[in-house]
Amino acid sequence: MRIDAHQHFWQLARADYSWLSPEMAVLYRDYLPEDLIRHLERCQIEGTVLVQAAATVAETEYMLSLADRHDFIKGVVGWVDFDGMNAIRDLERLAKNQKFKGVRPMIQDMENIDWMLSDWLDPVFKKLIELDLCFDALVKPEHLSNLLILLKRYPDLKVVIDHGAKPNIVDRQFDAWAKGMARLASETGAYCKVSGLWTEAGGDVSLDAMVPYMAHLLESFGPDRLMWCSDWPVLNLAGEYGDWFSQAKLVFVVLKEAEQNAIFGGNAEAFYGL
């Protein structure tokens, strides 16, 4: 299948999207399955992975209810409170739904850059491994050294780095990010999502701006550990769904057909067990 391995839905009336505000213009409205379907059809995408956008278990349950009603949602990456007393119980309960594939704590928004290495999180990471659930690492370049420590601490944890770790493209910061990503790729089994790059580019979404970052991800992780994703509707801050898809296809057209198929679906199928 051709898979969009990272997209969101939200409904403002739910009131659990604390980061959304009227100042966010194009994002401050409901985004629901009927809004995405036309993009999927146009790009011949057969399925998606729906990812959390709120730090609540209630939103995870809402996403699973959408997945139950829409066959194109092949998997859900939700949220549990890693620091709370109910984390283990919530994971065990949610994992009973076959479309629940993993969790994503919102690390990028945490003040404590060392949070992921906290000793008290050990039972939660071990439970993820036990339940064969995935861990979406929503990190920025400053988190990469800690993420490397975490992945070496839990080598059996299935990890994918969201949005290429959000390199600072607008200021053309490259070297430190590139070194950190190369180490993660070579020293761990982590996967990486090719997504979110347009929204880090400050308006310049040209091939010239994107290729150095996308090429480095390809060189580091190879075509067998990359997943193309839209990050829709956050993508709308920077451009159109079909345009981002077309640019990614153009960048990866140099690869063999089987390698392209892996990036645009096969790797997501395998990683998440879709």
XYZ file of N, CA and C in Angstrom, residues 17-258:
726
model
N -6.829 20.710 22.608
C -5.677 21.085 21.784
C -5.135 22.416 22.298
N -4.379 22.350 23.380
C -3.962 23.571 24.078
C -3.052 24.454 23.235
N -2.395 23.877 22.243
C -1.449 24.634 21.424
C -2.133 25.386 20.286
N -3.396 25.070 20.010
C -4.125 25.717 18.919
C -4.763 27.015 19.406
N -4.599 28.077 18.621
C -5.196 29.363 18.966
C -5.643 30.064 17.691
N -6.530 31.045 17.808
C -7.005 31.760 16.612
C -5.877 32.389 15.806
N -4.763 32.713 16.460
C -3.636 33.313 15.750
C -2.998 32.352 14.746
N -3.318 31.059 14.849
C -2.718 30.069 13.961
C -3.451 29.967 12.633
N -4.384 30.881 12.414
C -5.017 31.094 11.104
C -5.517 29.801 10.484
N -4.820 29.311 9.473
C -5.312 28.187 8.676
C -5.528 26.925 9.502
N -4.852 26.785 10.628
C -4.995 25.578 11.438
C -6.157 25.655 12.424
N -6.668 26.870 12.660
C -7.677 27.033 13.692
C -9.074 26.777 13.116
N -9.325 25.524 12.853
C -10.617 25.050 12.360
C -10.613 23.543 12.512
N -11.765 22.925 12.343
C -11.835 21.469 12.405
C -11.172 20.861 11.177
N -10.438 19.783 11.397
C -9.904 18.974 10.302
C -10.319 17.534 10.560
N -11.146 17.006 9.671
C -11.783 15.713 9.858
C -11.548 14.825 8.641
N -11.871 13.539 8.735
C -11.572 12.617 7.634
C -12.059 13.080 6.268
N -13.232 13.674 6.203
C -13.747 14.095 4.893
C -12.884 15.193 4.260
N -12.117 15.908 5.073
C -11.232 16.943 4.536
C -9.968 16.357 3.917
N -9.564 15.199 4.373
C -8.326 14.578 3.896
C -8.545 13.672 2.698
N -9.709 13.080 2.594
C -9.926 12.026 1.603
C -9.609 12.476 0.179
N -9.950 13.717 -0.177
C -9.699 14.183 -1.542
C -8.196 14.213 -1.851
N -7.384 14.550 -0.857
C -5.932 14.550 -1.060
C -5.419 13.116 -1.243
N -5.932 12.208 -0.437
C -5.509 10.814 -0.551
C -5.856 10.248 -1.922
N -7.050 10.542 -2.385
C -7.485 10.024 -3.685
C -6.635 10.595 -4.807
N -6.341 11.888 -4.731
C -5.559 12.542 -5.782
C -4.141 11.972 -5.860
N -3.579 11.623 -4.711
C -2.210 11.090 -4.672
C -2.185 9.567 -4.647
N -3.338 8.947 -4.766
C -3.464 7.486 -4.778
C -2.837 6.863 -3.525
N -3.181 7.448 -2.399
C -2.716 6.954 -1.108
C -3.837 6.147 -0.473
N -3.507 4.926 -0.077
C -4.532 3.982 0.354
C -4.787 3.970 1.856
N -3.844 4.473 2.621
C -4.019 4.421 4.061
C -3.157 5.442 4.766
N -3.466 5.673 6.052
C -2.715 6.638 6.838
C -2.454 6.093 8.234
N -1.505 6.735 8.898
C -1.302 6.564 10.336
C -1.718 7.876 10.985
N -2.709 7.809 11.850
C -3.259 8.983 12.534
C -2.504 9.175 13.844
N -1.954 10.373 14.034
C -1.062 10.642 15.168
C -1.665 11.680 16.090
N -1.413 11.521 17.386
C -1.967 12.422 18.399
C -1.581 13.865 18.158
N -2.481 14.763 18.565
C -2.210 16.197 18.518
C -2.562 16.860 19.840
N -2.988 16.056 20.820
C -3.332 16.578 22.148
C -2.768 15.640 23.206
N -2.372 16.215 24.320
C -1.785 15.432 25.409
C -2.872 14.928 26.346
N -3.798 14.140 25.766
C -4.869 13.533 26.561
C -5.151 12.133 26.055
N -5.494 11.249 26.977
C -5.934 9.913 26.592
C -7.278 9.991 25.882
N -8.087 10.978 26.253
C -9.400 11.139 25.620
C -9.247 11.356 24.119
N -8.226 12.128 23.693
C -8.039 12.323 22.261
C -7.636 11.017 21.583
N -6.836 10.205 22.265
C -6.463 8.907 21.706
C -7.705 8.047 21.482
N -8.597 8.052 22.428
C -9.841 7.294 22.277
C -10.696 7.858 21.144
N -10.685 9.172 20.994
C -11.393 9.810 19.875
C -10.800 9.365 18.542
N -9.476 9.340 18.438
C -8.832 8.903 17.198
C -9.161 7.444 16.893
N -9.173 6.608 17.902
C -9.515 5.201 17.682
C -10.961 5.057 17.218
N -11.842 5.928 17.690
C -13.227 5.877 17.220
C -13.302 6.273 15.752
N -12.475 7.239 15.322
C -12.419 7.594 13.906
C -11.875 6.428 13.084
N -10.853 5.753 13.608
C -10.268 4.624 12.889
C -11.262 3.481 12.740
N -12.117 3.311 13.724
C -13.143 2.274 13.643
C -14.143 2.560 12.534
N -14.332 3.859 12.204
C -15.346 4.242 11.208
C -14.764 4.464 9.821
N -13.433 4.569 9.712
C -12.805 4.887 8.429
C -11.674 3.895 8.145
N -11.882 3.077 7.135
C -10.924 2.015 6.837
C -9.557 2.540 6.419
N -9.503 3.756 5.865
C -8.205 4.244 5.391
C -7.258 4.560 6.550
N -7.793 4.750 7.771
C -6.931 4.939 8.947
C -6.458 3.561 9.386
N -5.228 3.242 9.049
C -4.704 1.897 9.291
C -4.102 1.726 10.678
N -3.714 2.832 11.302
C -3.126 2.756 12.631
C -3.234 4.083 13.341
N -3.161 4.032 14.668
C -3.255 5.226 15.504
C -2.064 5.259 16.455
N -1.380 6.402 16.490
C -0.328 6.663 17.478
C -0.892 7.663 18.466
N -1.086 7.233 19.692
C -1.774 8.047 20.674
C -0.859 8.624 21.737
N -1.438 8.878 22.890
C -0.730 9.522 23.996
C -1.175 8.896 25.300
N -0.226 8.682 26.187
C -0.528 8.374 27.585
C 0.375 9.245 28.443
N -0.015 9.439 29.683
C 0.775 10.245 30.609
C 1.895 9.381 31.181
N 3.089 9.478 30.577
C 4.228 8.681 31.023
C 4.534 8.914 32.505
N 4.249 10.108 33.002
C 4.559 10.449 34.390
C 3.441 10.092 35.360
N 2.319 9.638 34.831
C 1.157 9.389 35.684
C 1.080 7.967 36.191
N 0.242 7.765 37.175
C 0.096 6.445 37.799
C -0.634 5.464 36.889
N -1.369 5.957 35.885
C -2.187 5.079 35.049
C -1.533 4.723 33.722
N -0.277 5.082 33.513
C 0.357 4.885 32.209
C 0.333 3.425 31.774
N 0.731 2.526 32.653
C 0.781 1.106 32.308
C -0.615 0.576 32.013
N -1.552 0.921 32.888
C -2.928 0.459 32.706
C -3.525 0.994 31.411
N -3.255 2.256 31.098
C -3.777 2.832 29.858
C -3.187 2.133 28.639
N -1.890 1.860 28.664
C -1.261 1.162 27.536
C -1.884 -0.212 27.340
N -2.069 -0.942 28.422
C -2.634 -2.292 28.316
C -4.061 -2.237 27.783
N -4.818 -1.266 28.212
C -6.211 -1.148 27.753
C -6.277 -0.734 26.287
N -5.510 0.286 25.915
C -5.550 0.775 24.543
C -5.026 -0.269 23.563
N -4.052 -1.047 23.984
C -3.445 -2.050 23.099
C -4.415 -3.163 22.710
N -5.538 -3.247 23.387
C -6.537 -4.244 23.010
C -7.207 -3.896 21.684
N -7.107 -2.626 21.273
C -7.611 -2.210 19.964
C -6.496 -2.457 18.939
N -6.764 -3.253 17.931
C -5.722 -3.644 16.989
C -5.177 -2.485 16.171
N -5.887 -1.365 16.121
C -5.370 -0.211 15.384
C -4.515 0.717 16.253
N -4.417 0.436 17.530
C -3.538 1.219 18.393
C -2.118 0.699 18.219
N -1.247 1.554 17.682
C 0.085 1.100 17.293
C 1.225 1.654 18.133
N 0.965 2.698 18.908
C 2.053 3.254 19.693
C 1.672 4.572 20.317
N 2.683 5.251 20.861
C 2.442 6.498 21.582
C 3.465 7.549 21.178
N 3.083 8.808 21.448
C 3.980 9.923 21.184
C 3.873 10.955 22.299
N 4.796 10.925 23.252
C 4.851 12.046 24.198
C 5.352 13.287 23.471
N 4.899 14.453 23.905
C 5.219 15.685 23.175
C 6.534 16.280 23.721
N 7.619 15.561 23.446
C 8.932 15.905 23.997
C 9.373 17.304 23.575
N 9.051 17.702 22.373
C 9.508 19.005 21.871
C 9.015 20.176 22.726
N 7.913 19.978 23.449
C 7.316 21.053 24.238
C 7.717 21.028 25.714
N 8.536 20.051 26.110
C 8.894 19.910 27.520
C 10.074 20.805 27.889
N 9.978 21.445 29.040
C 11.066 22.301 29.504
C 12.300 21.492 29.872
N 12.097 20.307 30.421
C 13.206 19.458 30.863
C 13.734 18.652 29.682
N 14.875 19.060 29.151
C 15.425 18.397 27.977
C 15.857 16.966 28.275
N 16.052 16.653 29.563
C 16.489 15.309 29.970
C 15.325 14.412 30.371
N 14.101 14.852 30.146
C 12.925 14.102 30.614
C 12.952 12.651 30.170
N 13.295 12.406 28.933
C 13.196 11.037 28.404
C 14.121 10.060 29.115
N 15.132 10.571 29.804
C 16.093 9.709 30.494
C 15.753 9.516 31.969
N 14.613 10.017 32.414
C 14.218 9.905 33.819
C 14.039 8.446 34.224
N 14.579 8.084 35.384
C 14.542 6.688 35.833
C 13.114 6.171 35.996
N 12.199 7.051 36.425
C 10.841 6.588 36.699
C 10.054 6.204 35.447
N 10.603 6.509 34.279
C 9.934 6.135 33.038
C 10.259 4.707 32.601
N 11.213 4.083 33.279
C 11.666 2.746 32.869
C 10.516 1.745 32.719
N 9.562 1.651 33.658
C 8.474 0.675 33.485
C 7.620 0.938 32.245
N 7.475 2.207 31.858
C 6.650 2.530 30.699
C 7.355 2.088 29.419
N 8.635 2.389 29.306
C 9.368 1.954 28.116
C 9.396 0.423 28.020
N 9.557 -0.241 29.144
C 9.562 -1.714 29.126
C 8.190 -2.263 28.752
N 7.132 -1.581 29.158
C 5.783 -2.031 28.793
C 5.541 -1.840 27.295
N 6.065 -0.760 26.710
C 5.952 -0.571 25.264
C 6.600 -1.744 24.527
N 7.772 -2.148 24.982
C 8.468 -3.277 24.353
C 7.651 -4.552 24.526
N 7.154 -4.776 25.721
C 6.378 -5.989 26.010
C 5.141 -6.085 25.126
N 4.470 -4.937 24.906
C 3.240 -4.923 24.118
C 3.497 -4.754 22.621
N 4.767 -4.683 22.229
C 5.153 -4.500 20.827
C 4.551 -3.221 20.259
N 4.586 -2.165 21.059
C 4.083 -0.862 20.633
C 5.248 0.028 20.210
N 4.952 0.987 19.363
C 5.973 1.865 18.792
C 6.060 3.176 19.573
N 7.206 3.816 19.459
C 7.467 5.083 20.129
C 7.828 6.115 19.077
N 6.943 7.098 18.877
C 7.234 8.208 17.982
C 7.990 9.268 18.771
N 9.211 9.566 18.348
C 10.051 10.523 19.055
C 9.879 11.905 18.432
N 9.076 12.740 19.086
C 8.838 14.108 18.627
C 9.918 14.989 19.244
N 11.040 15.095 18.566
C 12.211 15.768 19.128
C 12.738 16.830 18.174
N 13.631 17.651 18.713
C 14.348 18.660 17.947
C 15.844 18.347 18.002
N 16.652 19.047 17.232
C 18.088 18.730 17.216
C 18.740 18.697 18.590
N 18.299 19.540 19.513
C 18.916 19.569 20.835
C 18.634 18.318 21.666
N 17.693 17.482 21.215
C 17.369 16.252 21.931
C 18.140 15.032 21.419
N 18.869 15.173 20.344
C 19.408 13.990 19.669
C 20.410 13.213 20.512
N 21.230 13.885 21.286
C 22.200 13.151 22.108
C 21.490 12.333 23.176
N 20.456 12.883 23.792
C 19.687 12.119 24.776
C 18.915 10.982 24.119
N 18.398 11.226 22.927
C 17.672 10.165 22.236
C 18.591 8.990 21.931
N 19.818 9.277 21.582
C 20.787 8.203 21.338
C 21.008 7.383 22.603
N 21.143 8.043 23.733
C 21.296 7.328 25.013
C 20.075 6.464 25.277
N 18.882 7.024 25.067
C 17.642 6.289 25.319
C 17.557 5.043 24.454
N 17.874 5.167 23.179
C 17.749 4.027 22.273
C 18.765 2.940 22.581
N 19.921 3.329 23.073
C 20.907 2.317 23.476
C 20.503 1.655 24.792
N 19.770 2.389 25.620
C 19.272 1.831 26.873
C 18.174 0.806 26.602
N 17.376 1.050 25.551
C 16.269 0.159 25.207
C 16.396 -0.259 23.738
N 17.342 -1.134 23.424
C 17.585 -1.484 22.014
C 16.420 -2.199 21.342
N 15.501 -2.766 22.128
C 14.354 -3.470 21.546
C 13.142 -2.571 21.354
N 13.258 -1.306 21.738
C 12.152 -0.374 21.569
C 12.046 0.040 20.101
N 10.847 -0.050 19.555
C 10.614 0.336 18.157
C 10.405 1.848 18.097
N 11.385 2.557 17.527
C 11.390 4.019 17.555
C 11.429 4.575 16.145
N 10.619 5.606 15.913
C 10.707 6.383 14.680
C 10.837 7.857 15.065
N 11.767 8.551 14.435
C 12.011 9.962 14.706
C 11.075 10.794 13.836
N 10.234 11.577 14.472
C 9.251 12.371 13.729
C 9.909 13.560 13.041
N 9.473 13.838 11.825
C 9.811 15.068 11.096
C 11.312 15.310 10.972
N 12.073 14.210 10.829
C 13.517 14.363 10.676
C 14.159 15.116 11.813
N 13.522 15.106 12.999
C 13.985 15.823 14.193
C 13.949 17.341 14.015
N 13.150 17.823 13.082
C 12.885 19.258 12.916
C 14.162 20.105 12.798
N 14.962 19.872 11.783
C 16.152 20.714 11.587
C 15.762 22.169 11.348
N 16.615 23.077 11.753
C 16.367 24.511 11.577
C 16.760 24.899 10.150
N 15.832 24.673 9.233
C 16.104 24.912 7.813
C 16.099 26.394 7.495
N 15.235 27.154 8.173
C 15.117 28.578 7.859
C 16.449 29.301 8.045
N 17.253 28.861 9.026
C 18.565 29.471 9.254
C 19.698 28.634 8.673
N 19.326 27.619 7.878
C 20.298 26.744 7.220
C 21.277 26.129 8.218
N 20.779 25.790 9.422
C 21.607 25.072 10.386
C 21.606 23.598 10.003
N 22.766 23.053 9.791
C 22.851 21.710 9.215
C 23.803 20.781 9.957
N 25.015 21.212 10.234
C 26.087 20.291 10.630
C 25.801 19.520 11.910
N 25.409 20.209 12.980
C 25.165 19.519 14.249
C 23.990 18.559 14.122
N 22.917 19.014 13.460
C 21.768 18.129 13.216
C 22.184 16.919 12.407
N 22.934 17.135 11.344
C 23.332 16.043 10.458
C 24.180 15.017 11.196
N 25.086 15.488 12.036
C 25.937 14.571 12.796
C 25.103 13.747 13.767
N 24.181 14.388 14.460
C 23.328 13.674 15.409
C 22.456 12.639 14.745
N 21.886 12.977 13.606
C 21.031 12.025 12.897
C 21.841 10.871 12.336
N 23.033 11.143 11.847
C 23.882 10.071 11.314
C 24.253 9.078 12.404
N 24.540 9.578 13.603
C 24.877 8.674 14.706
C 23.674 7.813 15.086
N 22.507 8.424 15.171
C 21.306 7.651 15.499
C 21.058 6.570 14.453
N 21.242 6.915 13.199
C 21.002 5.951 12.128
C 22.001 4.801 12.168
N 23.270 5.106 12.423
C 24.307 4.081 12.360
C 24.402 3.247 13.631
N 24.019 3.817 14.767
C 24.230 3.134 16.040
C 22.963 2.551 16.642
N 21.809 2.795 16.020
C 20.540 2.242 16.510
C 19.720 1.745 15.327
N 18.593 1.128 15.647
C 17.687 0.653 14.602
C 16.532 1.596 14.342
N 16.652 2.844 14.752
C 15.554 3.795 14.608
C 15.195 4.029 13.146
N 13.923 4.271 12.921
C 13.404 4.732 11.632
C 13.284 6.252 11.687
N 12.979 6.862 10.549
C 12.838 8.313 10.496
C 11.732 8.695 9.522
N 10.936 9.691 9.909
C 9.874 10.190 9.052
C 10.351 11.398 8.248
N 10.144 11.316 6.948
C 10.427 12.440 6.057
C 9.159 13.276 6.002
N 9.090 14.235 6.884
C 7.883 15.058 7.028
C 8.251 16.298 7.820
N 7.346 17.270 7.828
C 7.529 18.449 8.645
C 8.618 19.398 8.192
N 9.308 19.068 7.119
C 10.440 19.894 6.696
C 9.979 21.234 6.131
N 8.881 21.234 5.410
C 8.383 22.488 4.844
C 8.075 23.502 5.943
N 7.522 23.050 7.052
C 7.143 23.984 8.105
C 8.343 24.479 8.903
N 9.509 23.904 8.669
C 10.739 24.379 9.307
C 11.535 25.302 8.388
N 11.012 25.565 7.198
C 11.810 26.238 6.165
C 11.549 27.724 6.036
N 10.619 28.267 6.811
C 10.386 29.698 6.773
C 9.879 30.230 5.455
N 9.154 29.412 4.720
C 8.560 29.866 3.465
C 9.293 29.426 2.219
N 10.561 29.058 2.323
C 11.319 28.590 1.161
C 11.239 27.072 1.100
N 10.304 26.563 0.319
C 10.109 25.117 0.212
C 10.630 24.605 -1.131
N 11.589 25.300 -1.672
C 12.165 24.925 -2.956
C 12.988 23.647 -2.841
N 13.240 23.032 -3.985
C 14.115 21.858 -4.006
C 15.493 22.189 -3.448
N 16.012 23.354 -3.773
C 17.336 23.739 -3.297
C 17.394 23.756 -1.770
N 16.305 24.183 -1.148
C 16.266 24.231 0.313
C 16.089 22.855 0.930
N 15.296 21.999 0.287
C 14.931 20.714 0.867
C 15.958 19.606 0.622
N 16.555 19.590 -0.550
C 17.380 18.449 -0.949
C 18.517 18.144 0.019
N 19.265 19.121 0.533
C 20.352 18.756 1.455
C 19.873 17.964 2.670
N 18.724 18.323 3.201
C 18.200 17.650 4.391
C 17.620 16.282 4.040
N 16.867 16.223 2.953
C 16.286 14.947 2.554
C 17.370 13.972 2.098
N 18.370 14.481 1.404
C 19.463 13.626 0.951
C 20.248 13.070 2.130
N 20.438 13.889 3.162
C 21.169 13.404 4.338
C 20.381 12.319 5.067
N 19.063 12.494 5.169
C 18.247 11.459 5.792
C 18.327 10.163 4.998
N 18.291 10.264 3.683
C 18.387 9.075 2.842
C 19.750 8.411 2.992
N 20.805 9.215 2.971
C 22.150 8.660 3.111
C 22.333 7.992 4.472
N 21.741 8.575 5.511
C 21.937 8.065 6.865
C 21.083 6.829 7.149
N 19.796 6.906 6.863
C 18.873 5.831 7.237
C 18.637 4.824 6.119
N 18.962 5.216 4.886
C 18.710 4.323 3.767
C 17.239 4.234 3.438
N 16.896 3.704 2.281
C 15.489 3.635 1.881
C 14.661 2.636 2.678
N 15.324 1.798 3.473
C 14.594 0.785 4.233
C 14.174 1.261 5.624
N 14.581 2.499 6.021
C 14.177 3.008 7.335
C 13.621 4.433 7.273
N 13.192 4.847 6.099
C 12.539 6.143 5.931
C 11.064 5.943 5.624
N 10.239 6.852 6.130
C 8.809 6.849 5.828
C 8.405 8.238 5.347
N 7.763 8.301 4.188
C 7.200 9.583 3.761
C 5.907 9.838 4.523
N 5.712 11.095 4.934
C 4.499 11.490 5.642
C 4.129 12.908 5.228
N 2.864 13.244 5.424
C 2.418 14.597 5.074
C 2.491 15.566 6.248
N 2.269 15.089 7.464
C 2.051 15.944 8.634
C 0.888 16.906 8.380
N -0.059 16.488 7.562
C -1.269 17.277 7.311
C -2.150 17.255 8.548
N -2.836 18.302 8.941
C -2.939 19.594 8.264
C -1.897 20.632 8.675
N -0.964 20.280 9.582
C 0.091 21.243 9.925
C 0.826 21.683 8.656
N 0.939 20.775 7.701
C 1.547 21.082 6.405
C 0.951 22.324 5.762
N -0.331 22.583 6.023
C -1.015 23.706 5.380
C -0.408 25.057 5.735
N 0.372 25.110 6.796
C 1.087 26.346 7.124
C 2.090 26.715 6.038
N 2.563 25.714 5.300
C 3.643 25.942 4.341
C 3.269 25.676 2.897
N 2.255 24.849 2.640
C 1.921 24.530 1.259
C 0.855 23.469 1.157
N 0.680 22.969 -0.061
C -0.387 22.022 -0.355
C 0.093 20.581 -0.269
N -0.832 19.714 0.122
C -0.551 18.280 0.273
C 0.068 17.707 -1.002
N -0.599 17.915 -2.130
C -0.132 17.326 -3.385
C 1.221 17.850 -3.813
N 1.525 19.098 -3.492
C 2.814 19.671 -3.869
C 3.950 19.053 -3.062
N 3.725 18.850 -1.764
C 4.748 18.198 -0.939
C 4.963 16.751 -1.390
N 3.861 16.055 -1.682
C 3.969 14.677 -2.164
C 4.767 14.629 -3.468
N 4.471 15.537 -4.393
C 5.164 15.558 -5.685
C 6.647 15.864 -5.514
N 6.981 16.782 -4.618
C 8.388 17.100 -4.402
C 9.143 15.894 -3.843
N 8.536 15.212 -2.890
C 9.188 14.033 -2.327
C 9.372 12.946 -3.384
N 8.364 12.751 -4.212
C 8.498 11.777 -5.295
C 9.659 12.151 -6.217
N 9.793 13.434 -6.497
C 10.861 13.899 -7.380
C 12.235 13.654 -6.759
N 12.367 13.905 -5.467
C 13.646 13.711 -4.790
C 14.044 12.235 -4.799
N 13.075 11.356 -4.577
C 13.384 9.930 -4.440
C 13.267 9.149 -5.749
N 13.015 9.844 -6.862
C 12.843 9.155 -8.139
C 14.125 8.459 -8.586
N 15.270 8.868 -8.046
C 16.546 8.252 -8.417
C 16.679 6.843 -7.855
N 15.822 6.480 -6.916
C 15.915 5.163 -6.293
C 15.218 4.107 -7.141
N 15.530 2.864 -6.853
C 14.833 1.757 -7.498
C 13.364 1.775 -7.093
N 12.526 1.201 -7.936
C 11.084 1.219 -7.668
C 10.760 0.592 -6.322
N 11.410 -0.516 -5.986
C 11.146 -1.188 -4.711
C 11.526 -0.293 -3.535
